[in-house]
XYZ file of N, CA and C in Angstrom:
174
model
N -23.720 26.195 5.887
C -23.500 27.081 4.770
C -22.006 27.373 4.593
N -21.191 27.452 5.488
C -20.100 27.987 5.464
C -18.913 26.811 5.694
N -19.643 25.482 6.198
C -18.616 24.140 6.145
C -17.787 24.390 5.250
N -17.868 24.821 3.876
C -17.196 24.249 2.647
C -15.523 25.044 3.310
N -15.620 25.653 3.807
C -14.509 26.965 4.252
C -13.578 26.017 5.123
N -14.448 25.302 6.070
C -13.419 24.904 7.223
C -12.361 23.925 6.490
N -11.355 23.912 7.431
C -10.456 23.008 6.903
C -10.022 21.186 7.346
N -9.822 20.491 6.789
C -9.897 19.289 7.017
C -8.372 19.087 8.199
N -8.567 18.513 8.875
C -7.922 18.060 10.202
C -7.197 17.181 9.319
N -7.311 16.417 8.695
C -6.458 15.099 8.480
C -6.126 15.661 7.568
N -6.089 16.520 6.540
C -5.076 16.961 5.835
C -4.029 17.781 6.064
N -3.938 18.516 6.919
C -3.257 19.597 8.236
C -2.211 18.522 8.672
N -2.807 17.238 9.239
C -1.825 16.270 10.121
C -1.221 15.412 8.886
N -2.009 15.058 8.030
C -0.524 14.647 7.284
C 0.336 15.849 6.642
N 0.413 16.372 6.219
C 0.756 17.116 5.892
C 2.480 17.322 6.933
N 2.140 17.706 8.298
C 2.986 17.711 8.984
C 3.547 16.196 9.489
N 2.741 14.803 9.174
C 3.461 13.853 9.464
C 4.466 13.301 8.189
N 4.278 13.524 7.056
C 5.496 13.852 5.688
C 6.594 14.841 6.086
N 6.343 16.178 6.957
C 7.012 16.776 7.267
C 7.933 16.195 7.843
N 7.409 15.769 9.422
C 8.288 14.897 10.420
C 9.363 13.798 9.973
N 8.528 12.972 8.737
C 9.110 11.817 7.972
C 10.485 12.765 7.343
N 10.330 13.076 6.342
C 11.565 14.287 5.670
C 12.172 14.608 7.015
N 12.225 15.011 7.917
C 13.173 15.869 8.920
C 14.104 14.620 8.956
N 12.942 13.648 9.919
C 13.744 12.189 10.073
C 14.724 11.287 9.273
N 14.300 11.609 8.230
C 15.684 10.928 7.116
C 16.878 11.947 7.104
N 16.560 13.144 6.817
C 17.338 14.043 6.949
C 18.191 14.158 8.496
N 17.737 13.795 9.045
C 18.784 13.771 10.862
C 19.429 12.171 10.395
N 19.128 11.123 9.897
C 19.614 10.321 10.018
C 20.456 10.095 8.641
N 20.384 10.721 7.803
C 21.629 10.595 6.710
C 22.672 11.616 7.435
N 22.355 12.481 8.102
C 23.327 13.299 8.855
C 24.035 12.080 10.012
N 23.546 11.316 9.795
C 24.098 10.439 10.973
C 23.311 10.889 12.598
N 22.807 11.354 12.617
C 22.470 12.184 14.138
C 21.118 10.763 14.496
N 20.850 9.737 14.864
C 20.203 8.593 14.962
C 19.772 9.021 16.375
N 20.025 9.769 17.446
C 18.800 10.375 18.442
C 17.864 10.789 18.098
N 18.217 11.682 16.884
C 17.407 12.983 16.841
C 16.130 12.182 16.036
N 16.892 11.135 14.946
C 16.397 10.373 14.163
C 15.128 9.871 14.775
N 15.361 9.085 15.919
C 14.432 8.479 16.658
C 13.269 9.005 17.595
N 13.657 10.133 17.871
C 12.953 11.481 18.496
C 11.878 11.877 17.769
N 11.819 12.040 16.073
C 11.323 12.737 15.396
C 10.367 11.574 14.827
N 10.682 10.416 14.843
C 10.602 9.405 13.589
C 8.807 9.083 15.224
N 9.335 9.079 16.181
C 8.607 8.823 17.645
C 7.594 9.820 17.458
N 7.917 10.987 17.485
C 6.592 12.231 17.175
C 5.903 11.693 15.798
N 6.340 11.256 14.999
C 5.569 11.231 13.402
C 4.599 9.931 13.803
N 5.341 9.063 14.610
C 4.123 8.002 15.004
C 2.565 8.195 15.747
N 3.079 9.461 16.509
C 2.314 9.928 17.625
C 1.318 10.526 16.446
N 1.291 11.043 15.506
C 0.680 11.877 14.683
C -0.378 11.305 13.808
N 0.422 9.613 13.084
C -0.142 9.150 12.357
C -0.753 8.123 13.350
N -1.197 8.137 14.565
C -2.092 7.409 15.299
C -3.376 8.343 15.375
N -3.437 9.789 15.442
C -4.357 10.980 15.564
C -5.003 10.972 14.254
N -4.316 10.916 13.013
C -4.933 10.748 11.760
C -5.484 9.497 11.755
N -5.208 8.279 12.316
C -6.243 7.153 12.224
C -7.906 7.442 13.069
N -7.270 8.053 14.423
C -8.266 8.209 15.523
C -9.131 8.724 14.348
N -9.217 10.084 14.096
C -9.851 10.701 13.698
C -10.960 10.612 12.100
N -10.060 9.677 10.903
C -10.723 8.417 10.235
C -12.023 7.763 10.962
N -11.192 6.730 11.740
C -12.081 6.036 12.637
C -13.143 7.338 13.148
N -13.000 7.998 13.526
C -14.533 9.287 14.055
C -15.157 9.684 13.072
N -14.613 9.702 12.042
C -15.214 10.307 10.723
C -16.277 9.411 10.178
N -15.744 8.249 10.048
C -16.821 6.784 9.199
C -18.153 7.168 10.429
């Protein structure tokens, strides 16, 4: 009855993996290419959780 309320997981995680993406260009037009790679590394980690979770969904 109350499903309609909850919120979708994979929209939550992209949401924050666009985030991560934007930070990441943004550290690397700054030139800062650690930070670049740091962030760009977490956004991968993220958009592997949004597949997992696809894949659980079907």
């Amino acid at each position: 009855m109350f499903g309609i309320f909850k919120k979708d997981p994979i929209k939550k995680l992209n949401k924050l993996y666009e985030a991560k993406l934007e930070q990441a260009m943004f550290s690397q037009r700054n030139g800062d290419i650690k930070s670049y790679s740091m962030i760009t590394a977490e956004a991968e980690k993220i958009a592997v959780q949004i597949q997992e979770l696809e894949r659980s969904k079907k």
